PDB file of C-alpha atoms and ligand atoms in Angstrom:
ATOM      1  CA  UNK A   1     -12.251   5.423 -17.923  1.00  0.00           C
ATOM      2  CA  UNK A   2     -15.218   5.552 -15.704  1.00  0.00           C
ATOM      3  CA  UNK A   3     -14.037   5.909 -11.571  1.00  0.00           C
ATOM      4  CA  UNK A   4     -16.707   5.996  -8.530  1.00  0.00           C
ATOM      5  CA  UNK A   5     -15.804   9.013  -5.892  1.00  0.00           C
ATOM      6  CA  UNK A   6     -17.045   6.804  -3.005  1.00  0.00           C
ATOM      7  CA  UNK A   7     -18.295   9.569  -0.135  1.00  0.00           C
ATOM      8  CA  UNK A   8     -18.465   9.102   3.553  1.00  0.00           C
ATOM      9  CA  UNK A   9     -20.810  11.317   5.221  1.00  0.00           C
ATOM     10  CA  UNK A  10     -21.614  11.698   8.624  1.00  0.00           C
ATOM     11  CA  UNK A  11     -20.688  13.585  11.612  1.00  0.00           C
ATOM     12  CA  UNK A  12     -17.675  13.561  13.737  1.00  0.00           C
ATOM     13  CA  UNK A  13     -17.458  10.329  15.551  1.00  0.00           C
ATOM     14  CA  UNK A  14     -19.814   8.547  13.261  1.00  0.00           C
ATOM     15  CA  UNK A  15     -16.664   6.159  12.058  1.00  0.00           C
ATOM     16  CA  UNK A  16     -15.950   7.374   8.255  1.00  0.00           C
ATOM     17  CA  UNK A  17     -12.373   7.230   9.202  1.00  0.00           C
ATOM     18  CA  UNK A  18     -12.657   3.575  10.822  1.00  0.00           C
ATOM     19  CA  UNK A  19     -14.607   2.036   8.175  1.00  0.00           C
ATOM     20  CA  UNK A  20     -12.513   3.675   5.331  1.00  0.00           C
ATOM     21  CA  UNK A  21      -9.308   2.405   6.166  1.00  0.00           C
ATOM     22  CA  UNK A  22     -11.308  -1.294   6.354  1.00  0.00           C
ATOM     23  CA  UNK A  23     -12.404  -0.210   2.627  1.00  0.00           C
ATOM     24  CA  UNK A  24      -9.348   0.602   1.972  1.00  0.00           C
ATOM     25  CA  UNK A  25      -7.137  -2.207   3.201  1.00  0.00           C
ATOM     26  CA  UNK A  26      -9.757  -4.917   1.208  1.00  0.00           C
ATOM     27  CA  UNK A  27     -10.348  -3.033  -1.849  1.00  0.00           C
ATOM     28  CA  UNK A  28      -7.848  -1.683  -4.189  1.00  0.00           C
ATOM     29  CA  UNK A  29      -8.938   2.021  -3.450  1.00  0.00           C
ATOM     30  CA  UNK A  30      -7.280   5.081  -1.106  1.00  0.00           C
ATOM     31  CA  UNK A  31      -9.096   6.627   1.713  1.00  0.00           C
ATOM     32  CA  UNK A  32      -7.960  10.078   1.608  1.00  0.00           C
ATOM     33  CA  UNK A  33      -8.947  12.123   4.801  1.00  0.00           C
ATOM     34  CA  UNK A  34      -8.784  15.814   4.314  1.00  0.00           C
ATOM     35  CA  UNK A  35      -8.910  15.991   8.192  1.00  0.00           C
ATOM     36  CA  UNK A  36      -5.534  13.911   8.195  1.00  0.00           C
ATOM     37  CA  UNK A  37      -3.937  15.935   5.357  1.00  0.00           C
ATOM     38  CA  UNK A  38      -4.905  18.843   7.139  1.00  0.00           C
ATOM     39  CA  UNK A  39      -3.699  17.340  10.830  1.00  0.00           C
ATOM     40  CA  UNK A  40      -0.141  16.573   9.340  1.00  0.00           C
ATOM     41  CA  UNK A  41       0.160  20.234   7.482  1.00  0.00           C
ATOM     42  CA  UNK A  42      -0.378  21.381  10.986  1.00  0.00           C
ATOM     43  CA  UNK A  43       2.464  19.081  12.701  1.00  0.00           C
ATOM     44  CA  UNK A  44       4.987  19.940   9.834  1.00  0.00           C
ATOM     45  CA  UNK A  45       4.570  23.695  10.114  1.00  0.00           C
ATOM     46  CA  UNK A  46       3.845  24.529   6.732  1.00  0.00           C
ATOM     47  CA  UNK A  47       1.651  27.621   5.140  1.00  0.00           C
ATOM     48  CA  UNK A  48      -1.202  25.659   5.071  1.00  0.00           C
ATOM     49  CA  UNK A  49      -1.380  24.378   8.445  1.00  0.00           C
ATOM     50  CA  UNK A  50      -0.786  27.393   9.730  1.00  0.00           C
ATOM     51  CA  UNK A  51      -3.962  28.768   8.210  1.00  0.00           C
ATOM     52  CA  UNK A  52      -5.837  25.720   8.712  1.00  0.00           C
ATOM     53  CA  UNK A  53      -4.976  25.431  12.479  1.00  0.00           C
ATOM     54  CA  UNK A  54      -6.942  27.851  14.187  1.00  0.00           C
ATOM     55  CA  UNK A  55     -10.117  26.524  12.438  1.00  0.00           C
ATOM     56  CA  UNK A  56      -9.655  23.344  13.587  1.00  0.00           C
ATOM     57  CA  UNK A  57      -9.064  24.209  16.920  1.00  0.00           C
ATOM     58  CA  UNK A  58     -11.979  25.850  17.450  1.00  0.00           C
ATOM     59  CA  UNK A  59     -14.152  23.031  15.923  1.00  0.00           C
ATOM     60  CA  UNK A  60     -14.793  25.002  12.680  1.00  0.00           C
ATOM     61  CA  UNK A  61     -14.415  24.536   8.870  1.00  0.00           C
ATOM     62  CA  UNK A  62     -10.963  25.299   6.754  1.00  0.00           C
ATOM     63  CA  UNK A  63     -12.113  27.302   4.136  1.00  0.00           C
ATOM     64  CA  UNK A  64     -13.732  26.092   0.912  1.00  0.00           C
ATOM     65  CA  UNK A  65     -10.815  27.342  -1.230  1.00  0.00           C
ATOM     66  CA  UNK A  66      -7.755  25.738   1.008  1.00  0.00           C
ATOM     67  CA  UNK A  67      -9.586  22.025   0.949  1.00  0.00           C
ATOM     68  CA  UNK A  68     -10.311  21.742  -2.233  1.00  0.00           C
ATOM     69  CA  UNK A  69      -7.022  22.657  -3.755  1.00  0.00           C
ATOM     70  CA  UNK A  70      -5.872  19.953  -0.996  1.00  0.00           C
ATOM     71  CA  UNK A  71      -8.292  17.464  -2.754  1.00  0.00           C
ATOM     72  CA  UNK A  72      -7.403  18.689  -6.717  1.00  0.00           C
ATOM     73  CA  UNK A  73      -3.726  17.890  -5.831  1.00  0.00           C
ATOM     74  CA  UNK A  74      -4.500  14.328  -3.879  1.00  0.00           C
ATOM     75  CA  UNK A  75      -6.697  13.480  -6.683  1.00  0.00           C
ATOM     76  CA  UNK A  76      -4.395  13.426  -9.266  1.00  0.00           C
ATOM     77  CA  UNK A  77      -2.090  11.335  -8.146  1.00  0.00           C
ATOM     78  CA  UNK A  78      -1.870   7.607  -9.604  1.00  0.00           C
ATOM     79  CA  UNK A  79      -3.716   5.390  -6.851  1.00  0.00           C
ATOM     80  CA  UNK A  80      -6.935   7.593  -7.487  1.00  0.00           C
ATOM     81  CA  UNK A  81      -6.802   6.353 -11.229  1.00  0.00           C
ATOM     82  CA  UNK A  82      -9.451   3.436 -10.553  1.00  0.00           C
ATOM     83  CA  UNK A  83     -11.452   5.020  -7.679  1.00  0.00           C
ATOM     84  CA  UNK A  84     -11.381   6.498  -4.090  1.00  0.00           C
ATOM     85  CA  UNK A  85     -12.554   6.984  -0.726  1.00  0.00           C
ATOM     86  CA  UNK A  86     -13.222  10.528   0.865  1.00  0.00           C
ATOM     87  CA  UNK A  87     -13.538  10.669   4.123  1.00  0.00           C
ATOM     88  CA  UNK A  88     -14.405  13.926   5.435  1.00  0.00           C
ATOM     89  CA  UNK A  89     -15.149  15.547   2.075  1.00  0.00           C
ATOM     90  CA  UNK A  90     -17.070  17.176   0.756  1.00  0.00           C
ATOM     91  CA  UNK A  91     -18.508  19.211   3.933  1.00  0.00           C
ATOM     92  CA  UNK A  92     -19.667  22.381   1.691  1.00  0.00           C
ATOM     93  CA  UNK A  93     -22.248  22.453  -0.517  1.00  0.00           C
ATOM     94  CA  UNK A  94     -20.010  24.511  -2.264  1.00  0.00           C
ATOM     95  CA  UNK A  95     -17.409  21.808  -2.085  1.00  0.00           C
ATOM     96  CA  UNK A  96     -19.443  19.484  -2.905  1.00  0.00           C
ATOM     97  CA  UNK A  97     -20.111  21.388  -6.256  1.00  0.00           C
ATOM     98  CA  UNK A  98     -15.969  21.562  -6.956  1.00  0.00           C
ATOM     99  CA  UNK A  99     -16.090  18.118  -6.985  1.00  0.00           C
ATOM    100  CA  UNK A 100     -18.744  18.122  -9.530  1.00  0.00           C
ATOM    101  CA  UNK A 101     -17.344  20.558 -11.339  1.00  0.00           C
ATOM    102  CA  UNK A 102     -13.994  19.747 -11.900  1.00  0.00           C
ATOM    103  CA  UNK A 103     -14.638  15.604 -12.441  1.00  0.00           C
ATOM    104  CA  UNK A 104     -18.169  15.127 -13.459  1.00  0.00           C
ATOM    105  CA  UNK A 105     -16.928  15.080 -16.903  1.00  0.00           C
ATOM    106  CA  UNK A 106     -13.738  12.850 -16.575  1.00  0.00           C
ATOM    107  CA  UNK A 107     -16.785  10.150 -16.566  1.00  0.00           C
ATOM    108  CA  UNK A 108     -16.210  10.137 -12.114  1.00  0.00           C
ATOM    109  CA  UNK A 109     -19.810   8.753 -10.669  1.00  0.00           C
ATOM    110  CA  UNK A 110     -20.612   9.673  -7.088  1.00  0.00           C
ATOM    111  CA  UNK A 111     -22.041   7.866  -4.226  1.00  0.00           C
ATOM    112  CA  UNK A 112     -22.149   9.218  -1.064  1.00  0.00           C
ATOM    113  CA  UNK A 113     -23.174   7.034   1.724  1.00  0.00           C
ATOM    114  CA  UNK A 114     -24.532   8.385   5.331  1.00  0.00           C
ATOM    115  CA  UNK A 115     -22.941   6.530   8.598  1.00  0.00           C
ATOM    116  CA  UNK A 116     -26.115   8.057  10.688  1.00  0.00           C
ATOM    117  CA  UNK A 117     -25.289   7.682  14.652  1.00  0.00           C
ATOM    118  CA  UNK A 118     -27.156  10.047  17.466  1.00  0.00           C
ATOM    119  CA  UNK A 119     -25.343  13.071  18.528  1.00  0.00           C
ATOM    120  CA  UNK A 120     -25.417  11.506  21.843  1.00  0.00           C
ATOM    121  CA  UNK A 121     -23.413   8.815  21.316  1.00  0.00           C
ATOM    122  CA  UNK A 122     -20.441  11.205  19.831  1.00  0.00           C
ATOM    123  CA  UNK A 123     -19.337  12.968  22.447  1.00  0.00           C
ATOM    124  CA  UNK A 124     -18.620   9.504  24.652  1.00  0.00           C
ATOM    125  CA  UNK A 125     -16.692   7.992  21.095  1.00  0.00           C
ATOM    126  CA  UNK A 126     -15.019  10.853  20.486  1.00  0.00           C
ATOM    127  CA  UNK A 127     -13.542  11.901  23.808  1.00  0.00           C
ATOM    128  CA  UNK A 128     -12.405   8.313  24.369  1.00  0.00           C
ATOM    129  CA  UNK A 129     -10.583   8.120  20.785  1.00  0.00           C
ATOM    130  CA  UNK A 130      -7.180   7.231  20.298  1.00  0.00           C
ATOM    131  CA  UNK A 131      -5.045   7.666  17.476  1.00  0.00           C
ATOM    132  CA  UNK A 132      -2.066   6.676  16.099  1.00  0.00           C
ATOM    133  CA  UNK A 133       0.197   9.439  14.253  1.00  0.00           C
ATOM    134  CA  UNK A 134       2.697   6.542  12.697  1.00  0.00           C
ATOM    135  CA  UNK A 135      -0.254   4.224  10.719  1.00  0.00           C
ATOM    136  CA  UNK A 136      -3.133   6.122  11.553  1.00  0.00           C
ATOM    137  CA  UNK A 137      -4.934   3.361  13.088  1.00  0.00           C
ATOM    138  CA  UNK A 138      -8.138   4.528  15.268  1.00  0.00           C
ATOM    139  CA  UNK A 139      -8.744   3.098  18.856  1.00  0.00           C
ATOM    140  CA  UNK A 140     -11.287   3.826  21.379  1.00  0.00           C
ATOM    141  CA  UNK A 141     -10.496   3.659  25.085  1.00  0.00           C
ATOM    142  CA  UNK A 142     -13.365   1.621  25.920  1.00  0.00           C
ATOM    143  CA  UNK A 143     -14.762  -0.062  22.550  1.00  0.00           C
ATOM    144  CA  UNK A 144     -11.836  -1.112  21.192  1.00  0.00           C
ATOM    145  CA  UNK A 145      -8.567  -0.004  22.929  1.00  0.00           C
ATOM    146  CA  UNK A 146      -4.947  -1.279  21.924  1.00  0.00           C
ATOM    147  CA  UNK A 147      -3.498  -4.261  23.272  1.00  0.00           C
ATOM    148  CA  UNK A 148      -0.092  -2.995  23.503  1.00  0.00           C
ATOM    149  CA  UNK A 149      -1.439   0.121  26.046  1.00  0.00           C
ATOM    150  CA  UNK A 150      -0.748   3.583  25.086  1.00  0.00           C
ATOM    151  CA  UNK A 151       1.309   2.148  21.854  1.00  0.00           C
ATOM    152  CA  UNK A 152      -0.036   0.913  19.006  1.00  0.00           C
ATOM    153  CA  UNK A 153      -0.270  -2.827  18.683  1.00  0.00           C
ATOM    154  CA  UNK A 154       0.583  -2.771  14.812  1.00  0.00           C
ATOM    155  CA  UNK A 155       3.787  -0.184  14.800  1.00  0.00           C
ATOM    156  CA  UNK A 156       4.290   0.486  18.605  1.00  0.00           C
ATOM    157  CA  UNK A 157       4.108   4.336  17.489  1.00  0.00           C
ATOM    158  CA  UNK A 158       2.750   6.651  21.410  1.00  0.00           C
ATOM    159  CA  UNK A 159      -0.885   6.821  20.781  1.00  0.00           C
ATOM    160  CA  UNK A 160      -2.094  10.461  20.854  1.00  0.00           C
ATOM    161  CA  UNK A 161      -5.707  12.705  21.224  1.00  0.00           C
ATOM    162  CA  UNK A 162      -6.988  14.638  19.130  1.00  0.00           C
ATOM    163  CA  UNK A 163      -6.965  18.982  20.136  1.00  0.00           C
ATOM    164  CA  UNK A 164     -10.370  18.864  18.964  1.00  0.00           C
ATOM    165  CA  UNK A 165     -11.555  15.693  20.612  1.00  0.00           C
ATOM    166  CA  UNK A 166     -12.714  17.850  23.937  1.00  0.00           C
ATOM    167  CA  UNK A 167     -16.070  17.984  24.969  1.00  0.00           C
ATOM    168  CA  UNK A 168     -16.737  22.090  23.991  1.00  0.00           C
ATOM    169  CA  UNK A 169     -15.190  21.528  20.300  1.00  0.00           C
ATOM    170  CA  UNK A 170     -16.656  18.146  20.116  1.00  0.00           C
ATOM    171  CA  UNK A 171     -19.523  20.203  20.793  1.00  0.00           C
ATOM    172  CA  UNK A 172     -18.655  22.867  18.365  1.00  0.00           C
ATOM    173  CA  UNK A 173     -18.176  20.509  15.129  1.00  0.00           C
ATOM    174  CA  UNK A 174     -21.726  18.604  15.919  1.00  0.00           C
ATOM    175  CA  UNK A 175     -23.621  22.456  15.420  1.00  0.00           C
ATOM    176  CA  UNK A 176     -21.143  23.103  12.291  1.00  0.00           C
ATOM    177  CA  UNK A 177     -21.814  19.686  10.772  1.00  0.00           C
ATOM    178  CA  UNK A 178     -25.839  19.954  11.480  1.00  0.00           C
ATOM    179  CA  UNK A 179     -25.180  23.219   9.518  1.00  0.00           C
ATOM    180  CA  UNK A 180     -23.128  22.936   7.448  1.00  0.00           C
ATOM    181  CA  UNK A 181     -22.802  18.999   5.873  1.00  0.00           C
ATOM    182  CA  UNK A 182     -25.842  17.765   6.777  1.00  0.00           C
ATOM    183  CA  UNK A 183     -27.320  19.576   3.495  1.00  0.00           C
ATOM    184  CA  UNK A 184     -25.671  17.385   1.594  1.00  0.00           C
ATOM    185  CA  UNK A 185     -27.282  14.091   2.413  1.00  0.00           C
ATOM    186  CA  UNK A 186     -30.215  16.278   0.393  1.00  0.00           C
ATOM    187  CA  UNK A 187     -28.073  17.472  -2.576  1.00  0.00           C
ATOM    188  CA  UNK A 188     -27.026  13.521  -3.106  1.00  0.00           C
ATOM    189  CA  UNK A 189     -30.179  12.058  -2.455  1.00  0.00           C
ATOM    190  CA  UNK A 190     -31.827  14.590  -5.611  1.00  0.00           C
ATOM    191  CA  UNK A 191     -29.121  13.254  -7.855  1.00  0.00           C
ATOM    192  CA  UNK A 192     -30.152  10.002  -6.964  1.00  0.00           C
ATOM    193  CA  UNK A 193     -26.545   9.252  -5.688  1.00  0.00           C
ATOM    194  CA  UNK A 194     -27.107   8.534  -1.666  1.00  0.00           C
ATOM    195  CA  UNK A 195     -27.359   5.504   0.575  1.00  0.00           C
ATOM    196  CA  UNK A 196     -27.430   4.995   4.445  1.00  0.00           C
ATOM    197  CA  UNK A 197     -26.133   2.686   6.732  1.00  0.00           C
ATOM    198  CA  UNK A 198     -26.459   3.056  10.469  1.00  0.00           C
ATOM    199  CA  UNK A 199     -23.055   3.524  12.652  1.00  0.00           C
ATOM    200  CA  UNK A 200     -24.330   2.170  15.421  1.00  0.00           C
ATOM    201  CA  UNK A 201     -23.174  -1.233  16.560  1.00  0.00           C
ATOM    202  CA  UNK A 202     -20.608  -3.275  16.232  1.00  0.00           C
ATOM    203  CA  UNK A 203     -17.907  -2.051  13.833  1.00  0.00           C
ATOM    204  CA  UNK A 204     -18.113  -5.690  11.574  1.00  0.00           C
ATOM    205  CA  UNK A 205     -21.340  -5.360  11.258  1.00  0.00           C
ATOM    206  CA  UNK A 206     -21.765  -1.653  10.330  1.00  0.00           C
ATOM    207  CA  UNK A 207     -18.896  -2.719   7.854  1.00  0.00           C
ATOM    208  CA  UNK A 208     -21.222  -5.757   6.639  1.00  0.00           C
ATOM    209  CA  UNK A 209     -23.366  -3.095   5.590  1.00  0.00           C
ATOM    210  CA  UNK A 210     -21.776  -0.769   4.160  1.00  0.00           C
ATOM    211  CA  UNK A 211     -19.566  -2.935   1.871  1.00  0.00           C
ATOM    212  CA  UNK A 212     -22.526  -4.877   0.553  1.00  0.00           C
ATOM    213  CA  UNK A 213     -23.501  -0.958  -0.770  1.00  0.00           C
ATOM    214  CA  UNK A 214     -20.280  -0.212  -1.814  1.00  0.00           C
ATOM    215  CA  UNK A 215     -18.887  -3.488  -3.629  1.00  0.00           C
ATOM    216  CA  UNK A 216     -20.723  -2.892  -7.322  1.00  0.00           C
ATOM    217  CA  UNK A 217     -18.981   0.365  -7.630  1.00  0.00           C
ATOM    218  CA  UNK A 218     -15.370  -0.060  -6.442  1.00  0.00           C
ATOM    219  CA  UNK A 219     -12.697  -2.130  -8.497  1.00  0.00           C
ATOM    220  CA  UNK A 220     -12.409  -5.646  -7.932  1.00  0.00           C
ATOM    221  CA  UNK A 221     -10.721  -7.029  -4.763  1.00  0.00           C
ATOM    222  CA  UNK A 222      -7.176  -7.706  -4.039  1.00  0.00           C
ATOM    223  CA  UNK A 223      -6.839 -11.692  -4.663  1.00  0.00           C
ATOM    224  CA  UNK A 224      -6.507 -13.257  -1.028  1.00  0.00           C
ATOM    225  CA  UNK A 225      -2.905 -13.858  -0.357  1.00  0.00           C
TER     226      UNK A 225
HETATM  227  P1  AP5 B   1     -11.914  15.223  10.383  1.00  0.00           P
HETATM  228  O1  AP5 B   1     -10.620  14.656  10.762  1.00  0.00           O
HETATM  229  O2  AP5 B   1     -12.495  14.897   9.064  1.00  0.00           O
HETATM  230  O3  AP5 B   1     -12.933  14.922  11.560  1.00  0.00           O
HETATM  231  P2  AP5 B   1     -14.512  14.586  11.564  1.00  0.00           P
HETATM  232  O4  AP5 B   1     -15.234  14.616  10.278  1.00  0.00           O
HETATM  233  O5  AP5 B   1     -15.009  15.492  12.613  1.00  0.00           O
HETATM  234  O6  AP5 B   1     -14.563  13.108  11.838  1.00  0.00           O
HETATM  235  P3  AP5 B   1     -13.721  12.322  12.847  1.00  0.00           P
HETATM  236  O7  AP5 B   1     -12.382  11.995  12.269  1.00  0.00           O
HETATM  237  O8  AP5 B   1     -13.706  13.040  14.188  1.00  0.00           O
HETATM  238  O9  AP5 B   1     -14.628  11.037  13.072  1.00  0.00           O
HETATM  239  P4  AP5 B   1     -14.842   9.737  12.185  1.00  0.00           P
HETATM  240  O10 AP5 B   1     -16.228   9.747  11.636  1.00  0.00           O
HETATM  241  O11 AP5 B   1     -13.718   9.526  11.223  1.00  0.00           O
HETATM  242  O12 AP5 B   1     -14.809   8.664  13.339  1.00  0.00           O
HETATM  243  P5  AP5 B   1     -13.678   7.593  13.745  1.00  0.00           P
HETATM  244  O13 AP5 B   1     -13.683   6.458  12.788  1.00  0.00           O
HETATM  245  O14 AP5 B   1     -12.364   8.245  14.032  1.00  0.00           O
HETATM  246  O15 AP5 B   1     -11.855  16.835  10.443  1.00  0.00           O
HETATM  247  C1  AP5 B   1     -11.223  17.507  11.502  1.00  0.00           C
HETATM  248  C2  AP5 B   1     -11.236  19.002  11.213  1.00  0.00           C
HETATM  249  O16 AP5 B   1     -10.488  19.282  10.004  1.00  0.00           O
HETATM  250  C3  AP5 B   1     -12.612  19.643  10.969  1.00  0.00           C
HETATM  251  O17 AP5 B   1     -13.251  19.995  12.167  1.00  0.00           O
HETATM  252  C4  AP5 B   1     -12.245  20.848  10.103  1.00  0.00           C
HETATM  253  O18 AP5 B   1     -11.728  21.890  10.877  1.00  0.00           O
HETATM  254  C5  AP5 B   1     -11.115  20.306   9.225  1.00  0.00           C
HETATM  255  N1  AP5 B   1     -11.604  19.723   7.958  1.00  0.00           N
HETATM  256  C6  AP5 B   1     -11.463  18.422   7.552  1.00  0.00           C
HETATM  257  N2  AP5 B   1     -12.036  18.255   6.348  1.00  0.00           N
HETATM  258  C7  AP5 B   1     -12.559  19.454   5.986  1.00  0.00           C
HETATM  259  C8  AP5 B   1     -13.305  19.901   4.870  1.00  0.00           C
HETATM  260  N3  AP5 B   1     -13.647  19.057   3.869  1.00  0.00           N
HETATM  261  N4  AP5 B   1     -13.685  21.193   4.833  1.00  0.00           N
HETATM  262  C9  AP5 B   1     -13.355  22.066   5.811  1.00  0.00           C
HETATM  263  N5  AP5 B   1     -12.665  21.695   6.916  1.00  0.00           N
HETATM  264  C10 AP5 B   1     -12.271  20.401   7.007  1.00  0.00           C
HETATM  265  O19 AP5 B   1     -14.313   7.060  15.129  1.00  0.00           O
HETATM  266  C11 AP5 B   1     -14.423   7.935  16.232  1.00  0.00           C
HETATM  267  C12 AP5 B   1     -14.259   7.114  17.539  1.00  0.00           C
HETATM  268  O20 AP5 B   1     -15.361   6.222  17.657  1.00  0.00           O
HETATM  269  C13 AP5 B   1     -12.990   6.250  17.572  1.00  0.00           C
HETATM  270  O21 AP5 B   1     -12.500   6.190  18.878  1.00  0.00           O
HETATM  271  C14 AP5 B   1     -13.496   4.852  17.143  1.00  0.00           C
HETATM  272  O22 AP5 B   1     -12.707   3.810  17.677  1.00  0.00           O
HETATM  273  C15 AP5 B   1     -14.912   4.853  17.737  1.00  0.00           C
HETATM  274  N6  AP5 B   1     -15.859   4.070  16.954  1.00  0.00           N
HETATM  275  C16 AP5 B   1     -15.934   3.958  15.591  1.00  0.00           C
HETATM  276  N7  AP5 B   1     -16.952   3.142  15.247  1.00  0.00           N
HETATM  277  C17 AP5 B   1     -17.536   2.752  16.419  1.00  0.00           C
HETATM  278  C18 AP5 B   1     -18.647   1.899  16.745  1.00  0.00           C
HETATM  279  N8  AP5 B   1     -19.359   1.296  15.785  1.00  0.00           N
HETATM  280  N9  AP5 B   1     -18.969   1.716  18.056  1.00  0.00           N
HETATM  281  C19 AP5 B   1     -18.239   2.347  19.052  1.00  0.00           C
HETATM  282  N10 AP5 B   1     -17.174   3.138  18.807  1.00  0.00           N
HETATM  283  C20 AP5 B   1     -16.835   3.348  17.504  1.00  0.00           C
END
């Protein structure tokens, strides 16, 4: 059965992680975040967020190897049977070429889609983002903080920052992604598998956008309730 690998590129801050849960939550699709995977390996102790931690501290990339056996695994399971969202992956060339690899032949199409904002603009989203570590909702202090305060209005779960939301790592994981993901926008555009939206503005509209791109290749809606 034919499946679309729906890819969000862009740099840190750019929104991949807002607009994919929207994605998520109206199609019938999973956004799976490497950076979360990786985020909760790190708050549960286990082998692989101890090796994972220190390069996200610093504002660099896990290695290839650890991330894509993250992906093969999260892949496999039964929501990913009709399609999926990646957020956050692939950030490699040569992850980018796993994917290819190991599920161009299952009959999975690609299409990655840039969420282009200025590098300026990331530093002020980023350093003002909120989180939530019970539903993983994403708040900004300023654009669009939670009405319940420092809790989160849907679960009431403490709100927390990101390690790596501070201005010299912020800084740190703009230079990496100009280096190291921003290649990719080229190796999808030659395969003829790349669209663009712009991330900047307001979040409905930048989703307005980016569905009308994505809607022909993910499954049908859930019916309204
Ligand atoms: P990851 O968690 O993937 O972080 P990232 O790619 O740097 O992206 P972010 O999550 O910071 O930003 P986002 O684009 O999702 O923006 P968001 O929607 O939250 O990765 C973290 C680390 O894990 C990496 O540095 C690396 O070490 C490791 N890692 C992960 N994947 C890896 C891989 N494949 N290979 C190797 N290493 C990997 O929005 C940001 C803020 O802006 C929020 O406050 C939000 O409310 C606000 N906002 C969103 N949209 C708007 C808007 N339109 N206007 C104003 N504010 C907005």
């Amino acid at each position: 059965m034919s499946r679309t690998a729906l890819i969000l590129l862009g740099p840190p801050g750019a929104g991949k992680g807002t607009q994919g849960r929207r994605l998520s939550a109206e199609f019938s699709v999973p956004s799976i975040s490497t950076g979360d995977i990786l985020r909760e390996a790190v708050r549960n102790g286990t082998e692989l967020g101890r090796q994972a931690k220190q390069h996200m501290d610093s504002g660099g990339l896990v290695p290839d190897a650890l991330v894509d056996a993250i992906v093969r695994e999260r892949l496999a399971r039964e929501d990913c049977r009709t399609g999926f969202i990646l957020d956050g992956y692939p950030r490699t060339v040569s992850q980018a070429e796993f994917l290819q690899r190991e599920y161009a032949g299952e009959g999975m199409k690609f299409l990655a889609v840039g969420v282009q904002v200025k590098d300026g603009a990331l530093v002020r989203r980023l350093t003002g983002r909120r989180s939530c570590p019970g539903c993983g909702k994403i708040y900004h202090i300023d654009a669009s903080p939670s009405r319940n305060g420092d809790r989160c209005d849907e679960c009431g779960t403490a709100l927390v920052q990101r390690r790596d939301d501070t201005v010299a790592v912020v800084q740190e994981r703009l230079q990496v992604y100009h280096q190291s993901t921003r290649p990719l926008i080229e190796y999808y555009q030659s395969r003829g598998a790349y669209a663009e939206v712009s991330g900047e503005g307001a979040v409905e509209d930048i989703y307005a956008a980016l569905r009308s791109i994505v809607e022909p290749h993910l499954p049908e809606r859930r019916p309204r309730a």
